[in-house]
mmCIF file of N, CA, C and O in Angstrom:
data_model
loop_
_atom_site.group_PDB
_atom_site.id
_atom_site.type_symbol
_atom_site.label_atom_id
_atom_site.label_comp_id
_atom_site.label_asym_id
_atom_site.label_seq_id
_atom_site.Cartn_x
_atom_site.Cartn_y
_atom_site.Cartn_z
ATOM 1 N N UNK A 16 -73.145 -17.292 119.686
ATOM 2 C CA UNK A 16 -72.788 -17.887 120.956
ATOM 3 C C UNK A 16 -72.127 -19.236 120.682
ATOM 4 O O UNK A 16 -72.643 -20.046 119.921
ATOM 5 N N UNK A 17 -71.011 -19.468 121.312
ATOM 6 C CA UNK A 17 -70.273 -20.722 121.142
ATOM 7 C C UNK A 17 -70.874 -21.779 122.057
ATOM 8 O O UNK A 17 -70.909 -21.596 123.274
ATOM 9 N N UNK A 18 -71.360 -22.862 121.473
ATOM 10 C CA UNK A 18 -72.005 -23.891 122.283
ATOM 11 C C UNK A 18 -71.338 -25.257 122.171
ATOM 12 O O UNK A 18 -71.769 -26.198 122.811
ATOM 13 N N UNK A 19 -70.295 -25.377 121.371
ATOM 14 C CA UNK A 19 -69.598 -26.657 121.213
ATOM 15 C C UNK A 19 -68.627 -26.840 122.375
ATOM 16 O O UNK A 19 -67.495 -26.370 122.350
ATOM 17 N N UNK A 20 -69.102 -27.505 123.420
ATOM 18 C CA UNK A 20 -68.280 -27.631 124.632
ATOM 19 C C UNK A 20 -67.745 -29.048 124.835
ATOM 20 O O UNK A 20 -67.201 -29.355 125.879
ATOM 21 N N UNK A 21 -67.885 -29.890 123.850
ATOM 22 C CA UNK A 21 -67.354 -31.250 123.930
ATOM 23 C C UNK A 21 -66.055 -31.334 123.133
ATOM 24 O O UNK A 21 -65.701 -30.422 122.403
ATOM 25 N N UNK A 22 -65.347 -32.407 123.260
ATOM 26 C CA UNK A 22 -64.129 -32.603 122.488
ATOM 27 C C UNK A 22 -62.976 -31.765 123.003
ATOM 28 O O UNK A 22 -62.873 -31.476 124.200
ATOM 29 N N UNK A 23 -62.124 -31.318 122.067
ATOM 30 C CA UNK A 23 -60.888 -30.628 122.452
ATOM 31 C C UNK A 23 -61.125 -29.290 123.145
ATOM 32 O O UNK A 23 -60.250 -28.788 123.836
ATOM 33 N N UNK A 24 -62.305 -28.702 122.976
ATOM 34 C CA UNK A 24 -62.584 -27.421 123.623
ATOM 35 C C UNK A 24 -63.445 -27.582 124.878
ATOM 36 O O UNK A 24 -63.856 -26.606 125.481
ATOM 37 N N UNK A 25 -63.738 -28.822 125.290
ATOM 38 C CA UNK A 25 -64.530 -29.059 126.490
ATOM 39 C C UNK A 25 -63.803 -28.625 127.753
ATOM 40 O O UNK A 25 -64.391 -28.076 128.667
ATOM 41 N N UNK A 26 -62.524 -28.865 127.805
ATOM 42 C CA UNK A 26 -61.675 -28.404 128.909
ATOM 43 C C UNK A 26 -60.375 -27.953 128.272
ATOM 44 O O UNK A 26 -59.664 -28.745 127.663
ATOM 45 N N UNK A 27 -60.082 -26.678 128.390
ATOM 46 C CA UNK A 27 -58.898 -26.120 127.745
ATOM 47 C C UNK A 27 -57.816 -25.883 128.790
ATOM 48 O O UNK A 27 -58.008 -25.098 129.721
ATOM 49 N N UNK A 28 -56.680 -26.565 128.647
ATOM 50 C CA UNK A 28 -55.586 -26.353 129.599
ATOM 51 C C UNK A 28 -55.020 -24.937 129.484
ATOM 52 O O UNK A 28 -55.050 -24.332 128.408
ATOM 53 N N UNK A 29 -54.512 -24.418 130.588
ATOM 54 C CA UNK A 29 -53.857 -23.113 130.580
ATOM 55 C C UNK A 29 -52.709 -23.162 129.578
ATOM 56 O O UNK A 29 -51.916 -24.093 129.577
ATOM 57 N N UNK A 30 -52.679 -22.184 128.681
ATOM 58 C CA UNK A 30 -51.622 -22.103 127.677
ATOM 59 C C UNK A 30 -51.984 -22.686 126.335
ATOM 60 O O UNK A 30 -51.244 -22.520 125.370
ATOM 61 N N UNK A 31 -53.140 -23.382 126.235
ATOM 62 C CA UNK A 31 -53.521 -24.003 124.971
ATOM 63 C C UNK A 31 -54.732 -23.277 124.384
ATOM 64 O O UNK A 31 -55.643 -22.905 125.106
ATOM 65 N N UNK A 32 -54.731 -23.115 123.094
ATOM 66 C CA UNK A 32 -55.782 -22.395 122.369
ATOM 67 C C UNK A 32 -55.810 -20.935 122.827
ATOM 68 O O UNK A 32 -55.062 -20.523 123.715
ATOM 69 N N UNK A 33 -56.663 -20.165 122.225
ATOM 70 C CA UNK A 33 -56.735 -18.734 122.536
ATOM 71 C C UNK A 33 -57.128 -18.490 123.992
ATOM 72 O O UNK A 33 -56.490 -17.702 124.690
ATOM 73 N N UNK A 34 -58.157 -19.169 124.468
ATOM 74 C CA UNK A 34 -58.611 -18.917 125.844
ATOM 75 C C UNK A 34 -57.588 -19.376 126.867
ATOM 76 O O UNK A 34 -57.435 -18.756 127.920
ATOM 77 N N UNK A 35 -56.866 -20.445 126.581
ATOM 78 C CA UNK A 35 -55.825 -20.907 127.489
ATOM 79 C C UNK A 35 -54.655 -19.939 127.566
ATOM 80 O O UNK A 35 -54.032 -19.766 128.616
ATOM 81 N N UNK A 36 -54.362 -19.281 126.437
ATOM 82 C CA UNK A 36 -53.297 -18.276 126.425
ATOM 83 C C UNK A 36 -53.714 -17.027 127.199
ATOM 84 O O UNK A 36 -52.896 -16.410 127.872
ATOM 85 N N UNK A 37 -54.991 -16.681 127.110
ATOM 86 C CA UNK A 37 -55.500 -15.548 127.888
ATOM 87 C C UNK A 37 -55.328 -15.840 129.377
ATOM 88 O O UNK A 37 -54.882 -14.984 130.139
ATOM 89 N N UNK A 38 -55.656 -17.050 129.775
ATOM 90 C CA UNK A 38 -55.491 -17.439 131.180
ATOM 91 C C UNK A 38 -54.019 -17.410 131.585
ATOM 92 O O UNK A 38 -53.669 -16.891 132.644
ATOM 93 N N UNK A 39 -53.167 -17.956 130.737
ATOM 94 C CA UNK A 39 -51.735 -18.022 131.049
ATOM 95 C C UNK A 39 -51.122 -16.624 131.209
ATOM 96 O O UNK A 39 -50.358 -16.370 132.142
ATOM 97 N N UNK A 40 -51.488 -15.713 130.311
ATOM 98 C CA UNK A 40 -50.934 -14.358 130.350
ATOM 99 C C UNK A 40 -51.625 -13.468 131.389
ATOM 100 O O UNK A 40 -51.111 -12.410 131.732
ATOM 101 N N UNK A 41 -52.814 -13.902 131.843
ATOM 102 C CA UNK A 41 -53.605 -13.132 132.811
ATOM 103 C C UNK A 41 -53.939 -11.738 132.303
ATOM 104 O O UNK A 41 -54.024 -10.780 133.060
ATOM 105 N N UNK A 42 -54.117 -11.638 130.993
ATOM 106 C CA UNK A 42 -54.478 -10.365 130.374
ATOM 107 C C UNK A 42 -55.599 -10.614 129.376
ATOM 108 O O UNK A 42 -55.592 -11.614 128.667
ATOM 109 N N UNK A 43 -56.568 -9.679 129.299
ATOM 110 C CA UNK A 43 -57.653 -9.855 128.335
ATOM 111 C C UNK A 43 -57.158 -9.716 126.903
ATOM 112 O O UNK A 43 -56.104 -9.122 126.646
ATOM 113 N N UNK A 44 -57.914 -10.300 125.992
ATOM 114 C CA UNK A 44 -57.647 -10.131 124.559
ATOM 115 C C UNK A 44 -58.933 -9.648 123.917
ATOM 116 O O UNK A 44 -59.963 -10.311 123.999
ATOM 117 N N UNK A 45 -58.872 -8.482 123.303
ATOM 118 C CA UNK A 45 -60.031 -7.879 122.656
ATOM 119 C C UNK A 45 -59.688 -7.590 121.204
ATOM 120 O O UNK A 45 -58.602 -7.084 120.911
ATOM 121 N N UNK A 46 -60.615 -7.907 120.296
ATOM 122 C CA UNK A 46 -60.399 -7.593 118.889
ATOM 123 C C UNK A 46 -61.731 -7.405 118.178
ATOM 124 O O UNK A 46 -62.716 -8.059 118.516
ATOM 125 N N UNK A 47 -61.746 -6.518 117.221
ATOM 126 C CA UNK A 47 -62.875 -6.357 116.309
ATOM 127 C C UNK A 47 -62.504 -6.864 114.922
ATOM 128 O O UNK A 47 -63.192 -6.578 113.951
ATOM 129 N N UNK A 48 -61.393 -7.601 114.856
ATOM 130 C CA UNK A 48 -60.899 -8.138 113.590
ATOM 131 C C UNK A 48 -60.491 -9.597 113.780
ATOM 132 O O UNK A 48 -59.310 -9.933 113.685
ATOM 133 N N UNK A 49 -61.468 -10.448 114.065
ATOM 134 C CA UNK A 49 -61.184 -11.869 114.290
ATOM 135 C C UNK A 49 -60.506 -12.478 113.059
ATOM 136 O O UNK A 49 -59.526 -13.204 113.176
ATOM 137 N N UNK A 50 -61.043 -12.137 111.878
ATOM 138 C CA UNK A 50 -60.442 -12.645 110.648
ATOM 139 C C UNK A 50 -59.102 -11.928 110.467
ATOM 140 O O UNK A 50 -59.041 -10.709 110.360
ATOM 141 N N UNK A 51 -58.048 -12.704 110.467
ATOM 142 C CA UNK A 51 -56.707 -12.154 110.364
ATOM 143 C C UNK A 51 -56.003 -12.028 111.703
ATOM 144 O O UNK A 51 -54.808 -11.741 111.749
ATOM 145 N N UNK A 52 -56.718 -12.243 112.808
ATOM 146 C CA UNK A 52 -56.105 -12.182 114.136
ATOM 147 C C UNK A 52 -55.198 -13.396 114.300
ATOM 148 O O UNK A 52 -55.655 -14.534 114.210
ATOM 149 N N UNK A 53 -53.913 -13.194 114.540
ATOM 150 C CA UNK A 53 -52.991 -14.330 114.654
ATOM 151 C C UNK A 53 -53.291 -15.248 115.843
ATOM 152 O O UNK A 53 -52.833 -16.385 115.867
ATOM 153 N N UNK A 54 -54.075 -14.775 116.817
ATOM 154 C CA UNK A 54 -54.419 -15.633 117.955
ATOM 155 C C UNK A 54 -55.590 -16.571 117.651
ATOM 156 O O UNK A 54 -55.898 -17.442 118.453
ATOM 157 N N UNK A 55 -56.239 -16.391 116.503
ATOM 158 C CA UNK A 55 -57.348 -17.266 116.108
ATOM 159 C C UNK A 55 -56.803 -18.260 115.082
ATOM 160 O O UNK A 55 -56.606 -17.915 113.917
ATOM 161 N N UNK A 56 -56.558 -19.483 115.556
ATOM 162 C CA UNK A 56 -55.958 -20.495 114.687
ATOM 163 C C UNK A 56 -56.888 -20.945 113.569
ATOM 164 O O UNK A 56 -56.470 -21.109 112.437
ATOM 165 N N UNK A 57 -58.145 -21.164 113.892
ATOM 166 C CA UNK A 57 -59.077 -21.726 112.926
ATOM 167 C C UNK A 57 -59.825 -20.612 112.188
ATOM 168 O O UNK A 57 -60.990 -20.341 112.450
ATOM 169 N N UNK A 58 -59.150 -19.986 111.262
ATOM 170 C CA UNK A 58 -59.728 -18.886 110.498
ATOM 171 C C UNK A 58 -60.919 -19.344 109.649
ATOM 172 O O UNK A 58 -61.890 -18.603 109.505
ATOM 173 N N UNK A 59 -60.847 -20.544 109.123
ATOM 174 C CA UNK A 59 -61.949 -21.080 108.312
ATOM 175 C C UNK A 59 -63.238 -21.145 109.137
ATOM 176 O O UNK A 59 -64.311 -20.756 108.671
ATOM 177 N N UNK A 60 -63.135 -21.612 110.374
ATOM 178 C CA UNK A 60 -64.294 -21.680 111.262
ATOM 179 C C UNK A 60 -64.824 -20.281 111.567
ATOM 180 O O UNK A 60 -66.023 -20.040 111.559
ATOM 181 N N UNK A 61 -63.920 -19.343 111.833
ATOM 182 C CA UNK A 61 -64.326 -17.974 112.149
ATOM 183 C C UNK A 61 -65.058 -17.334 110.971
ATOM 184 O O UNK A 61 -66.062 -16.647 111.155
ATOM 185 N N UNK A 62 -64.596 -17.583 109.771
ATOM 186 C CA UNK A 62 -65.257 -17.062 108.566
ATOM 187 C C UNK A 62 -66.626 -17.691 108.412
ATOM 188 O O UNK A 62 -67.623 -16.997 108.183
ATOM 189 N N UNK A 63 -66.690 -19.031 108.557
ATOM 190 C CA UNK A 63 -67.964 -19.750 108.414
ATOM 191 C C UNK A 63 -68.996 -19.246 109.413
ATOM 192 O O UNK A 63 -70.175 -19.093 109.087
ATOM 193 N N UNK A 64 -68.563 -18.966 110.634
ATOM 194 C CA UNK A 64 -69.473 -18.505 111.685
ATOM 195 C C UNK A 64 -69.753 -17.006 111.614
ATOM 196 O O UNK A 64 -70.582 -16.506 112.353
ATOM 197 N N UNK A 65 -69.057 -16.303 110.738
ATOM 198 C CA UNK A 65 -69.266 -14.869 110.599
ATOM 199 C C UNK A 65 -68.764 -14.069 111.790
ATOM 200 O O UNK A 65 -69.298 -13.003 112.101
ATOM 201 N N UNK A 66 -67.727 -14.567 112.425
ATOM 202 C CA UNK A 66 -67.195 -13.883 113.607
ATOM 203 C C UNK A 66 -66.526 -12.566 113.217
ATOM 204 O O UNK A 66 -65.807 -12.502 112.228
ATOM 205 N N UNK A 67 -66.781 -11.554 113.994
ATOM 206 C CA UNK A 67 -66.199 -10.237 113.762
ATOM 207 C C UNK A 67 -65.362 -9.820 114.963
ATOM 208 O O UNK A 67 -64.217 -9.424 114.817
ATOM 209 N N UNK A 68 -65.939 -9.907 116.142
ATOM 210 C CA UNK A 68 -65.252 -9.467 117.353
ATOM 211 C C UNK A 68 -65.109 -10.585 118.364
ATOM 212 O O UNK A 68 -65.813 -11.590 118.310
ATOM 213 N N UNK A 69 -64.178 -10.393 119.270
ATOM 214 C CA UNK A 69 -63.940 -11.354 120.337
ATOM 215 C C UNK A 69 -63.472 -10.591 121.566
ATOM 216 O O UNK A 69 -62.676 -9.654 121.460
ATOM 217 N N UNK A 70 -63.975 -10.985 122.733
ATOM 218 C CA UNK A 70 -63.500 -10.430 124.003
ATOM 219 C C UNK A 70 -63.294 -11.598 124.957
ATOM 220 O O UNK A 70 -64.221 -12.335 125.250
ATOM 221 N N UNK A 71 -62.082 -11.777 125.394
ATOM 222 C CA UNK A 71 -61.766 -12.846 126.335
ATOM 223 C C UNK A 71 -61.041 -12.282 127.538
ATOM 224 O O UNK A 71 -60.094 -11.503 127.390
ATOM 225 N N UNK A 72 -61.519 -12.649 128.718
ATOM 226 C CA UNK A 72 -60.936 -12.164 129.964
ATOM 227 C C UNK A 72 -60.556 -13.345 130.848
ATOM 228 O O UNK A 72 -61.325 -14.297 130.965
ATOM 229 N N UNK A 73 -59.390 -13.287 131.496
ATOM 230 C CA UNK A 73 -59.042 -14.344 132.448
ATOM 231 C C UNK A 73 -59.901 -14.213 133.699
ATOM 232 O O UNK A 73 -60.280 -13.112 134.088
ATOM 233 N N UNK A 74 -60.234 -15.338 134.310
ATOM 234 C CA UNK A 74 -61.005 -15.328 135.549
ATOM 235 C C UNK A 74 -60.014 -15.361 136.706
ATOM 236 O O UNK A 74 -59.383 -16.378 136.970
ATOM 237 N N UNK A 75 -59.900 -14.221 137.376
ATOM 238 C CA UNK A 75 -58.944 -14.090 138.484
ATOM 239 C C UNK A 75 -59.720 -13.654 139.726
ATOM 240 O O UNK A 75 -60.480 -12.686 139.690
ATOM 241 N N UNK A 76 -59.534 -14.399 140.810
ATOM 242 C CA UNK A 76 -60.176 -14.096 142.085
ATOM 243 C C UNK A 76 -59.082 -13.973 143.134
ATOM 244 O O UNK A 76 -58.294 -14.903 143.328
ATOM 245 N N UNK A 77 -59.038 -12.851 143.805
ATOM 246 C CA UNK A 77 -58.022 -12.575 144.834
ATOM 247 C C UNK A 77 -56.617 -12.919 144.340
ATOM 248 O O UNK A 77 -55.855 -13.624 144.985
ATOM 249 N N UNK A 78 -56.303 -12.406 143.150
ATOM 250 C CA UNK A 78 -54.997 -12.566 142.514
ATOM 251 C C UNK A 78 -54.652 -14.009 142.138
ATOM 252 O O UNK A 78 -53.507 -14.328 141.873
ATOM 253 N N UNK A 79 -55.651 -14.894 142.126
ATOM 254 C CA UNK A 79 -55.427 -16.283 141.720
ATOM 255 C C UNK A 79 -56.243 -16.601 140.487
ATOM 256 O O UNK A 79 -57.416 -16.265 140.394
ATOM 257 N N UNK A 80 -55.606 -17.261 139.534
ATOM 258 C CA UNK A 80 -56.278 -17.685 138.317
ATOM 259 C C UNK A 80 -57.214 -18.847 138.634
ATOM 260 O O UNK A 80 -56.814 -19.819 139.269
ATOM 261 N N UNK A 81 -58.463 -18.733 138.211
ATOM 262 C CA UNK A 81 -59.437 -19.822 138.361
ATOM 263 C C UNK A 81 -59.446 -20.573 137.041
ATOM 264 O O UNK A 81 -59.825 -20.036 136.008
ATOM 265 N N UNK A 82 -58.975 -21.806 137.074
ATOM 266 C CA UNK A 82 -58.893 -22.589 135.846
ATOM 267 C C UNK A 82 -59.675 -23.881 135.979
ATOM 268 O O UNK A 82 -59.895 -24.393 137.024
#
């Protein structure tokens, strides 16, 4: 579980980082291969944390993005 919510990931603008891109595109991103996924910039962190899969969905209510 990701619990580091301070700093640069405390509030992610639409279009920035993986979750911001998911929001911008309004499409989910699913992978079982985090290591090597071009949308995961910090591969070293993903390896250290033992990440394998990721599922990210945009929050859309009545056709509007909630950001």
